[in-house]
Every structure is written in C-alpha cells, then in structure tokens.
PDB file of C-alpha atoms and ligand atoms in Angstrom:
ATOM      1  CA  MET G   1     -33.131 -89.503  50.391  1.00  0.00           C
ATOM      2  CA  LYS G   2     -33.558 -93.442  51.905  1.00  0.00           C
ATOM      3  CA  VAL G   3     -33.996 -91.725  55.672  1.00  0.00           C
ATOM      4  CA  ASN G   4     -37.645 -90.503  56.505  1.00  0.00           C
ATOM      5  CA  ASN G   5     -38.135 -86.869  57.857  1.00  0.00           C
ATOM      6  CA  ALA G   6     -34.646 -85.628  55.989  1.00  0.00           C
ATOM      7  CA  ARG G   7     -34.176 -84.059  52.728  1.00  0.00           C
ATOM      8  CA  ILE G   8     -31.652 -82.185  50.665  1.00  0.00           C
ATOM      9  CA  ILE G   9     -32.252 -78.185  50.153  1.00  0.00           C
ATOM     10  CA  ASN G  10     -30.190 -76.871  47.395  1.00  0.00           C
ATOM     11  CA  LEU G  11     -29.687 -73.083  47.406  1.00  0.00           C
ATOM     12  CA  GLU G  12     -29.219 -71.657  43.718  1.00  0.00           C
ATOM     13  CA  PRO G  13     -26.241 -69.456  44.142  1.00  0.00           C
ATOM     14  CA  ILE G  14     -26.399 -65.754  42.620  1.00  0.00           C
ATOM     15  CA  ILE G  15     -23.059 -65.743  40.637  1.00  0.00           C
ATOM     16  CA  ASP G  16     -21.225 -62.515  40.550  1.00  0.00           C
ATOM     17  CA  GLY G  17     -18.620 -63.623  38.158  1.00  0.00           C
ATOM     18  CA  ILE G  18     -14.956 -62.559  39.539  1.00  0.00           C
ATOM     19  CA  ASP G  19     -16.639 -61.349  42.840  1.00  0.00           C
ATOM     20  CA  GLY G  20     -18.006 -64.804  44.137  1.00  0.00           C
ATOM     21  CA  TYR G  21     -20.906 -66.452  44.743  1.00  0.00           C
ATOM     22  CA  LEU G  22     -24.345 -65.529  46.947  1.00  0.00           C
ATOM     23  CA  CYS G  23     -26.412 -67.892  48.448  1.00  0.00           C
ATOM     24  CA  VAL G  24     -29.972 -66.858  50.277  1.00  0.00           C
ATOM     25  CA  ALA G  25     -31.928 -69.034  52.624  1.00  0.00           C
ATOM     26  CA  GLU G  26     -35.096 -67.155  53.759  1.00  0.00           C
ATOM     27  CA  ASN G  27     -37.908 -68.176  56.425  1.00  0.00           C
ATOM     28  CA  GLN G  28     -40.571 -70.299  54.819  1.00  0.00           C
ATOM     29  CA  ARG G  29     -38.881 -70.039  51.745  1.00  0.00           C
ATOM     30  CA  GLU G  30     -35.841 -72.295  51.052  1.00  0.00           C
ATOM     31  CA  ILE G  31     -35.984 -73.020  54.910  1.00  0.00           C
ATOM     32  CA  PRO G  32     -39.542 -74.827  55.599  1.00  0.00           C
ATOM     33  CA  PHE G  33     -39.904 -73.150  58.903  1.00  0.00           C
ATOM     34  CA  GLU G  34     -39.434 -69.903  60.766  1.00  0.00           C
ATOM     35  CA  ILE G  35     -35.564 -69.474  61.836  1.00  0.00           C
ATOM     36  CA  LYS G  36     -35.356 -68.797  65.603  1.00  0.00           C
ATOM     37  CA  ARG G  37     -31.906 -69.635  66.166  1.00  0.00           C
ATOM     38  CA  VAL G  38     -28.400 -69.744  63.989  1.00  0.00           C
ATOM     39  CA  TYR G  39     -25.332 -71.419  65.397  1.00  0.00           C
ATOM     40  CA  TYR G  40     -21.993 -72.641  63.796  1.00  0.00           C
ATOM     41  CA  ILE G  41     -19.355 -74.937  64.518  1.00  0.00           C
ATOM     42  CA  TYR G  42     -15.988 -74.621  63.816  1.00  0.00           C
ATOM     43  CA  ASN G  43     -12.380 -75.325  65.169  1.00  0.00           C
ATOM     44  CA  LEU G  44     -12.787 -78.920  64.451  1.00  0.00           C
ATOM     45  CA  ASP G  45      -9.003 -79.746  64.231  1.00  0.00           C
ATOM     46  CA  SER G  46      -8.903 -83.143  66.145  1.00  0.00           C
ATOM     47  CA  PRO G  47      -9.075 -86.231  63.773  1.00  0.00           C
ATOM     48  CA  GLN G  48     -11.197 -87.998  66.743  1.00  0.00           C
ATOM     49  CA  ALA G  49     -14.000 -85.260  66.810  1.00  0.00           C
ATOM     50  CA  VAL G  50     -17.425 -86.668  66.856  1.00  0.00           C
ATOM     51  CA  ARG G  51     -20.488 -84.459  67.243  1.00  0.00           C
ATOM     52  CA  GLY G  52     -24.457 -84.971  67.494  1.00  0.00           C
ATOM     53  CA  LYS G  53     -25.240 -88.528  68.616  1.00  0.00           C
ATOM     54  CA  HIS G  54     -28.647 -87.711  69.334  1.00  0.00           C
ATOM     55  CA  ALA G  55     -31.960 -86.807  67.727  1.00  0.00           C
ATOM     56  CA  HIS G  56     -34.601 -84.049  68.728  1.00  0.00           C
ATOM     57  CA  ARG G  57     -38.245 -84.613  69.667  1.00  0.00           C
ATOM     58  CA  GLU G  58     -39.605 -81.420  68.241  1.00  0.00           C
ATOM     59  CA  LEU G  59     -36.857 -79.369  66.683  1.00  0.00           C
ATOM     60  CA  GLU G  60     -36.350 -78.816  62.826  1.00  0.00           C
ATOM     61  CA  GLN G  61     -32.852 -77.804  61.532  1.00  0.00           C
ATOM     62  CA  VAL G  62     -31.085 -77.228  58.181  1.00  0.00           C
ATOM     63  CA  LEU G  63     -27.305 -77.988  58.294  1.00  0.00           C
ATOM     64  CA  PHE G  64     -24.812 -76.294  55.864  1.00  0.00           C
ATOM     65  CA  CYS G  65     -21.130 -76.965  55.461  1.00  0.00           C
ATOM     66  CA  LEU G  66     -19.778 -73.432  54.687  1.00  0.00           C
ATOM     67  CA  LYS G  67     -16.198 -74.534  54.383  1.00  0.00           C
ATOM     68  CA  GLY G  68     -14.515 -77.664  54.226  1.00  0.00           C
ATOM     69  CA  SER G  69     -16.297 -81.049  54.641  1.00  0.00           C
ATOM     70  CA  PHE G  70     -17.579 -83.848  57.084  1.00  0.00           C
ATOM     71  CA  ASP G  71     -19.800 -86.942  57.135  1.00  0.00           C
ATOM     72  CA  LEU G  72     -23.272 -86.712  58.238  1.00  0.00           C
ATOM     73  CA  LEU G  73     -24.950 -89.747  59.332  1.00  0.00           C
ATOM     74  CA  LEU G  74     -28.682 -89.755  59.386  1.00  0.00           C
ATOM     75  CA  ASP G  75     -30.824 -92.548  60.951  1.00  0.00           C
ATOM     76  CA  ASP G  76     -34.588 -92.686  61.016  1.00  0.00           C
ATOM     77  CA  GLY G  77     -34.610 -95.882  63.592  1.00  0.00           C
ATOM     78  CA  PHE G  78     -35.108 -98.070  60.465  1.00  0.00           C
ATOM     79  CA  LYS G  79     -32.702 -96.615  57.775  1.00  0.00           C
ATOM     80  CA  GLN G  80     -29.571 -94.935  57.608  1.00  0.00           C
ATOM     81  CA  GLU G  81     -27.684 -92.828  55.428  1.00  0.00           C
ATOM     82  CA  LYS G  82     -24.460 -91.362  55.105  1.00  0.00           C
ATOM     83  CA  ILE G  83     -23.696 -87.886  53.333  1.00  0.00           C
ATOM     84  CA  LEU G  84     -20.572 -86.206  52.766  1.00  0.00           C
ATOM     85  CA  MET G  85     -21.329 -82.242  53.150  1.00  0.00           C
ATOM     86  CA  GLU G  86     -18.785 -80.398  51.258  1.00  0.00           C
ATOM     87  CA  ASN G  87     -20.819 -77.901  49.136  1.00  0.00           C
ATOM     88  CA  PRO G  88     -22.256 -74.608  50.810  1.00  0.00           C
ATOM     89  CA  GLN G  89     -25.012 -74.645  48.269  1.00  0.00           C
ATOM     90  CA  THR G  90     -26.231 -77.863  49.514  1.00  0.00           C
ATOM     91  CA  GLY G  91     -28.411 -78.029  53.057  1.00  0.00           C
ATOM     92  CA  ILE G  92     -29.799 -81.067  54.825  1.00  0.00           C
ATOM     93  CA  TYR G  93     -33.247 -80.694  56.302  1.00  0.00           C
ATOM     94  CA  MET G  94     -33.632 -82.691  59.634  1.00  0.00           C
ATOM     95  CA  GLY G  95     -37.142 -83.233  60.994  1.00  0.00           C
ATOM     96  CA  THR G  96     -37.838 -84.697  64.473  1.00  0.00           C
ATOM     97  CA  GLY G  97     -36.714 -87.683  65.136  1.00  0.00           C
ATOM     98  CA  VAL G  98     -33.616 -88.222  63.002  1.00  0.00           C
ATOM     99  CA  TRP G  99     -30.551 -89.448  64.906  1.00  0.00           C
ATOM    100  CA  HIS G 100     -27.573 -87.789  63.393  1.00  0.00           C
ATOM    101  CA  ILE G 101     -23.761 -88.176  63.930  1.00  0.00           C
ATOM    102  CA  MET G 102     -21.193 -85.959  62.681  1.00  0.00           C
ATOM    103  CA  ASP G 103     -17.319 -86.793  61.978  1.00  0.00           C
ATOM    104  CA  ASN G 104     -14.455 -86.919  59.494  1.00  0.00           C
ATOM    105  CA  PHE G 105     -14.166 -83.230  59.616  1.00  0.00           C
ATOM    106  CA  SER G 106     -11.778 -81.329  57.693  1.00  0.00           C
ATOM    107  CA  LYS G 107      -9.380 -78.945  59.593  1.00  0.00           C
ATOM    108  CA  ASP G 108     -10.994 -76.083  57.943  1.00  0.00           C
ATOM    109  CA  CYS G 109     -14.740 -77.212  58.347  1.00  0.00           C
ATOM    110  CA  VAL G 110     -17.355 -74.688  59.371  1.00  0.00           C
ATOM    111  CA  ILE G 111     -20.622 -75.908  59.910  1.00  0.00           C
ATOM    112  CA  MET G 112     -23.811 -73.641  60.053  1.00  0.00           C
ATOM    113  CA  VAL G 113     -27.165 -74.736  61.552  1.00  0.00           C
ATOM    114  CA  LEU G 114     -30.687 -72.933  60.918  1.00  0.00           C
ATOM    115  CA  ALA G 115     -32.959 -74.227  63.714  1.00  0.00           C
ATOM    116  CA  SER G 116     -36.934 -73.715  64.223  1.00  0.00           C
ATOM    117  CA  ASP G 117     -36.825 -73.051  67.943  1.00  0.00           C
ATOM    118  CA  TYR G 118     -34.513 -71.645  70.925  1.00  0.00           C
ATOM    119  CA  PHE G 119     -32.196 -74.100  72.706  1.00  0.00           C
ATOM    120  CA  THR G 120     -33.542 -76.556  75.296  1.00  0.00           C
ATOM    121  CA  GLU G 121     -31.793 -79.777  76.541  1.00  0.00           C
ATOM    122  CA  LYS G 122     -35.470 -81.198  77.033  1.00  0.00           C
ATOM    123  CA  ASP G 123     -35.931 -81.411  73.189  1.00  0.00           C
ATOM    124  CA  TYR G 124     -32.701 -83.834  73.047  1.00  0.00           C
ATOM    125  CA  ILE G 125     -32.736 -87.669  73.116  1.00  0.00           C
ATOM    126  CA  ARG G 126     -29.290 -88.475  73.807  1.00  0.00           C
ATOM    127  CA  ASP G 127     -29.665 -92.212  74.429  1.00  0.00           C
ATOM    128  CA  TYR G 128     -30.151 -94.498  71.167  1.00  0.00           C
ATOM    129  CA  ASP G 129     -32.405 -96.999  73.095  1.00  0.00           C
ATOM    130  CA  GLU G 130     -34.469 -94.124  74.186  1.00  0.00           C
ATOM    131  CA  PHE G 131     -34.432 -93.010  70.400  1.00  0.00           C
ATOM    132  CA  THR G 132     -35.775 -96.621  69.445  1.00  0.00           C
ATOM    133  CA  ARG G 133     -38.619 -96.430  71.741  1.00  0.00           C
ATOM    134  CA  PHE G 134     -39.539 -92.698  70.707  1.00  0.00           C
ATOM    135  CA  LYS G 135     -39.364 -94.140  67.020  1.00  0.00           C
ATOM    136  CA  ASN G 136     -41.945 -96.988  67.735  1.00  0.00           C
ATOM    137  CA  ARG G 137     -44.115 -95.028  70.442  1.00  0.00           C
TER     138      ARG G 137
HETATM  139  C1  LIG Y 201     -27.664 -80.763  66.377  1.00  0.00           C
HETATM  140  C2  LIG Y 201     -26.272 -80.676  65.970  1.00  0.00           C
HETATM  141  C3  LIG Y 201     -26.166 -80.682  64.512  1.00  0.00           C
HETATM  142  C4  LIG Y 201     -26.425 -74.289  73.609  1.00  0.00           C
HETATM  143  O1  LIG Y 201     -26.243 -73.807  74.736  1.00  0.00           O
HETATM  144  N1  LIG Y 201     -27.128 -73.533  73.130  1.00  0.00           N
HETATM  145  C5  LIG Y 201     -27.281 -73.879  71.747  1.00  0.00           C
HETATM  146  O2  LIG Y 201     -27.614 -73.436  71.032  1.00  0.00           O
HETATM  147  C6  LIG Y 201     -26.463 -75.202  71.012  1.00  0.00           C
HETATM  148  C7  LIG Y 201     -26.686 -75.827  69.595  1.00  0.00           C
HETATM  149  C8  LIG Y 201     -25.839 -75.952  72.088  1.00  0.00           C
HETATM  150  N2  LIG Y 201     -25.735 -75.558  73.312  1.00  0.00           N
HETATM  151  C9  LIG Y 201     -24.920 -76.160  74.418  1.00  0.00           C
HETATM  152  C10 LIG Y 201     -25.496 -77.724  74.778  1.00  0.00           C
HETATM  153  C11 LIG Y 201     -24.163 -78.350  75.032  1.00  0.00           C
HETATM  154  O3  LIG Y 201     -23.914 -78.305  76.273  1.00  0.00           O
HETATM  155  O4  LIG Y 201     -23.616 -76.594  73.896  1.00  0.00           O
HETATM  156  C12 LIG Y 201     -23.207 -77.917  74.234  1.00  0.00           C
HETATM  157  C13 LIG Y 201     -22.658 -78.502  73.113  1.00  0.00           C
HETATM  158  O5  LIG Y 201     -23.991 -79.040  72.346  1.00  0.00           O
HETATM  159  P1  LIG Y 201     -24.189 -80.366  71.705  1.00  0.00           P
HETATM  160  O6  LIG Y 201     -23.227 -81.405  72.343  1.00  0.00           O
HETATM  161  O7  LIG Y 201     -25.546 -80.694  71.450  1.00  0.00           O
HETATM  162  O8  LIG Y 201     -23.595 -80.155  70.268  1.00  0.00           O
HETATM  163  P2  LIG Y 201     -23.591 -81.127  68.934  1.00  0.00           P
HETATM  164  O9  LIG Y 201     -22.327 -80.627  68.030  1.00  0.00           O
HETATM  165  O10 LIG Y 201     -23.220 -82.488  69.311  1.00  0.00           O
HETATM  166  O11 LIG Y 201     -25.103 -80.946  68.143  1.00  0.00           O
HETATM  167  C14 LIG Y 201     -25.244 -79.355  67.953  1.00  0.00           C
HETATM  168  C15 LIG Y 201     -26.669 -79.252  68.422  1.00  0.00           C
HETATM  169  O12 LIG Y 201     -26.960 -79.166  69.739  1.00  0.00           O
HETATM  170  C16 LIG Y 201     -27.914 -80.120  67.956  1.00  0.00           C
HETATM  171  O13 LIG Y 201     -29.236 -79.741  68.273  1.00  0.00           O
HETATM  172  O14 LIG Y 201     -28.669 -81.077  65.967  1.00  0.00           O
HETATM  173  O15 LIG Y 201     -25.334 -79.863  66.219  1.00  0.00           O
END
C-alpha cells in the first residue's frame, strides 16, 4: 500500500462447500496485536453518511467490511489512498497516525473493527491541522 503504517490483511477462508465460508482472526496471529475491543457499524442507510475523519495517537485497528461495501480513504499526512472495501476476507490494518474517512456505504453495509485498546476520546485527533502537526512532530 502507498500509505505508511497501513496494510492489507487477507484472511484465508475455510470453505465448507454448500455450508459456506468461515474466516478466523486471532490475537497476535492474523491480527498483529492483542484485541481488546470489537465494535461494529451498521444501519448506514443515508447516502450522506460519512464516518471517521480522524486519526489515532496510539490505537491500532483492523477494519473488515463483513457485508456490502464502502470506500475507505487513508491518509498518512503525505500520501493518500482510497480502497473499496467489499470483501469480508480482506482486512485493513491501520496503525497509529493514519487519518481515515469512510463513506459511500451500501445500504446493507456492516463494518467490524478489531482494536488494540479500550475506547478513550483522548486518543483521537479529530482536527486535520492538529493531525498534520502530529505527523511533523
Ligand atoms: C475508528 C473508525 C474506524 C464509544 O463510546 N466507544 C467506542 O468504542 C467507539 C468506537 C465509539 N464510541 C463513541 C464515541 C462517539 O461519541 O461513539 C460515538 C461515535 O464514534 P465516532 O464518531 O468516533 O465513530 P466513527 O465511525 O467515526 O469512528 C469509529 C471509531 O470511533 C474510530 O476509532 O477508527 O470507527
């Protein structure tokens, strides 16, 4: 990937024929950190819905689009990359200091995020100028 501190994590599905596919994501294996929190986002019916617009100071996360699709814009302060999230096997690892914006959600979109720590608002950088200063510190 072009953006620093972000990469693709491909989960190899266990294919059970007519019984469907199964994907596994384990601590410190497919997921490169200890998972302390899982959250999911759904009910993205509005075409105007936009989420993210922030970066994290210390949190690491892996995002999966379990159903439907959305666009994920990543920005490391120098380079930007837009990824179409539409495959539940494909996770995006976002390390510290990656500004991200999520939009263009399909109505049936379900996003799951695995995070390396508990929620704290202090870890968020929600102002782009502050993000630029953080990256140039
Ligand atoms: C991220 C992207 C991918 C909590 O109270 N606990 C939580 O664990 C989370 C994730 C959120 N919240 C509260 C904080 C806000 O008052 O829920 C509200 C919505 O959170 P936010 O506006 O940050 O949602 P998104 O979708 O813009 O961002 C979320 C995560 O917060 C963020 O860490 O990287 O998904």
